[in-house]
């Protein structure tokens, strides 16, 4: 895109360089700006904290590999909380790429807390066509997922004892980078009344607020910032918290760039008019 | 700095070469990605859906009813051919019909009834009043059978400004998301790969 | 509904089960067929003063059931925390009478037992909790089909002028005056997407004008199928306008399906051919940003129409005019003059009036402290 | 004929799924669960169709000597083949070749691809995002408040900024989004009803 215009080449690349600096420097020097926990994230934390031990939580990895830097810290924080509270965690994915990510995350965090596969957590695997899969789980989980991710019969695992459908599930955490968390609201919350916890990319944050106000979702954890807040609540510094300083400087850079760009525009316009 | 991480890092840098300009290194990396992701998708779809939901019930458990979805699935694959692609309209119609049938009550419940209820707020504080005015004025903006003039026009105008606030906050959050992705990749390059930051 | 209450000591529990002494207390246990379900389920609830007063004394709570006809022994249906007050038994058979009892017991041996009247489970044909949804669906059906029917019969409905559409007309004129081409992009949506289909309607109208004014129309595509359809649409428009000779098939072409590759290539086209107007109409993803930025830097008038809120946020600040979601579909329906779409739009407008009216009524009643109306909007 | 059968199928399944919502009876639920299962199976095949079309396109391209993109098509085919062989023969769980490719090739490249957008946003911020009218000014002000209010630095500048950001997100922005949702819901219900009754047939495609 730069080859056709020599002058563009410079400005554009200078801005790219500024962006890289704005992100790299805070990551190296770590000023450690104070972090505020929002009510939306606190609500999720309180809800999970209030669940009785052994409650079943479904965590659905409804994202693609493209948003991993946002989704992984989020899933890690929520999983740590669930395992710390001794909840039973059932993993699944409604997008194919979330499948491998989900399996790896569950095993890694499960091992951190010495949890047994099949006893304390399980990974059911992937199902296509979100709305249909969500509805099917509302009727009979063992019919929807006859086998786990690697093909072993699901009914053989102790965690599945007494787990039939959403009636036995305390909450569904949807770690999503698109509109699948909305599908969970539309099809699982509305129809079956199950509690939905959206852990989503920042891109989708504003679209979830109407459901927050109408209490169709428990709370809202959005983006790397949401993950950082959760890490703070768990008293554990992770990738998200360490990224927050860079997030701040990069935002300031963007705002400054918009301001300069507009000032230049108004100057030029003013010049033309006079 | 193990070999796997180094490979991942080299591929990451290959993608970043696009920032200079579109070039063969980027193009190669992009096509590797395309091939691998399509292959990944095919394997997961077969191993996680077609095998457990169709092959095992039909061929291992011998439940003959599954012959119907099997035939419909094969009919779907005929879409790839020129000659028989019209047959694929039957399974397609089933999926679309099912989708439409379940969407109606879902939208009615979650997006209309529940959202209407949540807007029926007592007019006791500024925020509640703003919420009601904003919802109504946006509805007026998307009203097409009447010209936007007079009081109606003023309401529609208010609607567009509320929409702008919504688009603005979406803009802010989207910028945030894109930067988070960059932070994640830099953490990978400088941390996991080079070990400069921890 | 009448209940039997009993204080016993654990060693004698088994003995006493056979010789229950009826004890009438306040309604403490209630059993009923679980409502709005497919059968095979009985709900047991308990409460009342006796339980409330003595709950702290006990450490375990057993729910037991018995098939009345078989006069068999009691079987444990569930063991619950003593604080619970409801249990749904999903493992019963339909149309068989069952009796339930709840047994509170303490380690010291003290126990408190309540026994219920016989109860049967049965499936229901209508879920009464969803009545409001049914009414809503019926209202939608009636209104929408009335207007679609009227529209198909030939009735014309008024559609307000849409700013972005007018802007498209003007922009074509401007390009002609400047002697520069128009660039059209439908983004990266597949052909079956509603936003892509709507884009083809807009394209047809734009192409009719460029044919009249003899202004070049460039349309790089990222989807082979869309490219093929677009070529047909543009050629047909030129034919209708009476200038098939002015159609240049090389200007409507397939570029690449790579997201950023597409953006980079379109950028190159913009810089080289300097279009006076850029039209971004269709399904856009992240590439929107790059396209709109370059378009802005070459000083083109830019008009965007899409249903993606995220890309709209960027388009609004980088384009001169925009069509937001529904507005875009309405514009496309207006251009295509499809009676089904127009009738449907009219029906949706009426539904919006109903929704708005209900919200106002609900808010006013809430303010007056009357909550019954908003309760009708509960979901379950 | 070719048009009528799909319309009938669509009507039967669409109408049933709609009515089933109100009928909890076991017979209805049984047929409902079966339909859900069928839909998923067929959908999985539909997903494979997309992949097959892409493979066909690149296979044709890879055999065409004149094509400039030939090497790239060969790379795509090789990628698909590697993953399919690895995944379908040695499995897809942890520690497999398939999983290694996902974790070290696909995942890093895909997330890097999207992180390019951070740079593009920066460049567009300077050269594209303009407060060209009052509407755009509103948008940019809301965006600035949210961008500052949702990261630590906003709090540092002034504790009012995060509060204003919270209010914007929870009140006007939320309500505007709700207005859009209501509109979309009515539109979706209208489209779905038209699809079930066979008035809307665009999905069947041309010819």
GROMACS .gro file of N, CA and C in nm, chain C residues 321-370:
model
  150
  793UNK      N    1  -2.080   1.020   0.458
  793UNK     CA    2  -2.219   0.979   0.483
  793UNK      C    3  -2.221   0.831   0.518
  794UNK      N    4  -2.324   0.791   0.590
  794UNK     CA    5  -2.331   0.649   0.627
  794UNK      C    6  -2.475   0.604   0.643
  795UNK      N    7  -2.496   0.477   0.621
  795UNK     CA    8  -2.626   0.414   0.641
  795UNK      C    9  -2.609   0.311   0.752
  796UNK      N   10  -2.688   0.329   0.860
  796UNK     CA   11  -2.668   0.245   0.978
  796UNK      C   12  -2.765   0.126   0.976
  797UNK      N   13  -2.712   0.007   0.976
  797UNK     CA   14  -2.790  -0.117   0.994
  797UNK      C   15  -2.924  -0.116   0.922
  798UNK      N   16  -3.030  -0.103   1.000
  798UNK     CA   17  -3.166  -0.110   0.945
  798UNK      C   18  -3.189  -0.010   0.834
  799UNK      N   19  -3.125   0.107   0.851
  799UNK     CA   20  -3.140   0.212   0.753
  799UNK      C   21  -3.087   0.165   0.617
  800UNK      N   22  -2.977   0.092   0.626
  800UNK     CA   23  -2.914   0.038   0.506
  800UNK      C   24  -3.006  -0.062   0.437
  801UNK      N   25  -3.067  -0.150   0.516
  801UNK     CA   26  -3.157  -0.249   0.457
  801UNK      C   27  -3.281  -0.181   0.398
  802UNK      N   28  -3.329  -0.078   0.468
  802UNK     CA   29  -3.445  -0.005   0.418
  802UNK      C   30  -3.409   0.059   0.284
  803UNK      N   31  -3.290   0.118   0.278
  803UNK     CA   32  -3.246   0.184   0.155
  803UNK      C   33  -3.241   0.083   0.041
  804UNK      N   34  -3.187  -0.035   0.071
  804UNK     CA   35  -3.177  -0.137  -0.031
  804UNK      C   36  -3.316  -0.183  -0.075
  805UNK      N   37  -3.408  -0.198   0.021
  805UNK     CA   38  -3.544  -0.237  -0.011
  805UNK      C   39  -3.611  -0.131  -0.097
  806UNK      N   40  -3.583  -0.005  -0.064
  806UNK     CA   41  -3.639   0.108  -0.137
  806UNK      C   42  -3.593   0.104  -0.283
  807UNK      N   43  -3.463   0.077  -0.301
  807UNK     CA   44  -3.409   0.074  -0.437
  807UNK      C   45  -3.461  -0.045  -0.516
  808UNK      N   46  -3.475  -0.161  -0.447
  808UNK     CA   47  -3.518  -0.281  -0.519
  808UNK      C   48  -3.668  -0.281  -0.543
  809UNK      N   49  -3.741  -0.198  -0.470
  809UNK     CA   50  -3.888  -0.188  -0.481
  809UNK      C   51  -3.957  -0.323  -0.465
  810UNK      N   52  -3.897  -0.411  -0.385
  810UNK     CA   53  -3.956  -0.542  -0.360
  810UNK      C   54  -4.076  -0.524  -0.265
  811UNK      N   55  -4.198  -0.557  -0.312
  811UNK     CA   56  -4.316  -0.532  -0.226
  811UNK      C   57  -4.309  -0.607  -0.093
  812UNK      N   58  -4.246  -0.725  -0.095
  812UNK     CA   59  -4.237  -0.801   0.030
  812UNK      C   60  -4.155  -0.725   0.133
  813UNK      N   61  -4.041  -0.671   0.089
  813UNK     CA   62  -3.955  -0.598   0.182
  813UNK      C   63  -4.024  -0.470   0.229
  814UNK      N   64  -4.088  -0.399   0.136
  814UNK     CA   65  -4.152  -0.273   0.172
  814UNK      C   66  -4.269  -0.295   0.268
  815UNK      N   67  -4.350  -0.398   0.242
  815UNK     CA   68  -4.461  -0.430   0.331
  815UNK      C   69  -4.410  -0.468   0.469
  816UNK      N   70  -4.303  -0.546   0.469
  816UNK     CA   71  -4.244  -0.590   0.594
  816UNK      C   72  -4.193  -0.469   0.675
  817UNK      N   73  -4.132  -0.374   0.605
  817UNK     CA   74  -4.081  -0.254   0.673
  817UNK      C   75  -4.195  -0.177   0.739
  818UNK      N   76  -4.304  -0.165   0.666
  818UNK     CA   77  -4.421  -0.094   0.719
  818UNK      C   78  -4.473  -0.166   0.844
  819UNK      N   79  -4.482  -0.299   0.835
  819UNK     CA   80  -4.528  -0.377   0.949
  819UNK      C   81  -4.435  -0.360   1.069
  820UNK      N   82  -4.305  -0.360   1.043
  820UNK     CA   83  -4.209  -0.343   1.154
  820UNK      C   84  -4.223  -0.206   1.218
  821UNK      N   85  -4.256  -0.106   1.137
  821UNK     CA   86  -4.277   0.028   1.193
  821UNK      C   87  -4.394   0.026   1.292
  822UNK      N   88  -4.501  -0.042   1.254
  822UNK     CA   89  -4.615  -0.051   1.346
  822UNK      C   90  -4.576  -0.124   1.474
  823UNK      N   91  -4.496  -0.229   1.458
  823UNK     CA   92  -4.452  -0.303   1.578
  823UNK      C   93  -4.367  -0.213   1.668
  824UNK      N   94  -4.288  -0.125   1.605
  824UNK     CA   95  -4.207  -0.033   1.686
  824UNK      C   96  -4.298   0.060   1.765
  825UNK      N   97  -4.409   0.102   1.704
  825UNK     CA   98  -4.502   0.189   1.777
  825UNK      C   99  -4.557   0.113   1.898
  826UNK      N  100  -4.591  -0.015   1.877
  826UNK     CA  101  -4.645  -0.094   1.988
  826UNK      C  102  -4.540  -0.108   2.099
  827UNK      N  103  -4.417  -0.141   2.059
  827UNK     CA  104  -4.310  -0.157   2.158
  827UNK      C  105  -4.290  -0.026   2.235
  828UNK      N  106  -4.280   0.084   2.161
  828UNK     CA  107  -4.259   0.214   2.225
  828UNK      C  108  -4.373   0.249   2.319
  829UNK      N  109  -4.496   0.226   2.273
  829UNK     CA  110  -4.613   0.255   2.355
  829UNK      C  111  -4.611   0.174   2.484
  830UNK      N  112  -4.578   0.046   2.473
  830UNK     CA  113  -4.574  -0.041   2.591
  830UNK      C  114  -4.467   0.007   2.689
  831UNK      N  115  -4.353   0.052   2.635
  831UNK     CA  116  -4.246   0.099   2.723
  831UNK      C  117  -4.292   0.224   2.798
  832UNK      N  118  -4.356   0.318   2.727
  832UNK     CA  119  -4.403   0.441   2.793
  832UNK      C  120  -4.505   0.406   2.900
  833UNK      N  121  -4.602   0.322   2.864
  833UNK     CA  122  -4.706   0.283   2.960
  833UNK      C  123  -4.642   0.217   3.083
  834UNK      N  124  -4.551   0.125   3.058
  834UNK     CA  125  -4.485   0.055   3.168
  834UNK      C  126  -4.410   0.151   3.258
  835UNK      N  127  -4.339   0.246   3.197
  835UNK     CA  128  -4.260   0.340   3.277
  835UNK      C  129  -4.350   0.429   3.361
  836UNK      N  130  -4.461   0.474   3.300
  836UNK     CA  131  -4.553   0.561   3.374
  836UNK      C  132  -4.613   0.484   3.492
  837UNK      N  133  -4.656   0.360   3.467
  837UNK     CA  134  -4.716   0.280   3.574
  837UNK      C  135  -4.613   0.252   3.684
  838UNK      N  136  -4.488   0.222   3.643
  838UNK     CA  137  -4.384   0.198   3.743
  838UNK      C  138  -4.365   0.322   3.830
  839UNK      N  139  -4.365   0.440   3.764
  839UNK     CA  140  -4.347   0.564   3.839
  839UNK      C  141  -4.459   0.581   3.941
  840UNK      N  142  -4.580   0.540   3.900
  840UNK     CA  143  -4.695   0.551   3.990
  840UNK      C  144  -4.697   0.439   4.093
  841UNK      N  145  -4.597   0.353   4.086
  841UNK     CA  146  -4.589   0.244   4.183
  841UNK      C  147  -4.675   0.123   4.149
  842UNK      N  148  -4.724   0.117   4.023
  842UNK     CA  149  -4.806   0.002   3.983
  842UNK      C  150  -4.718  -0.093   3.901
   0.00000   0.00000   0.00000
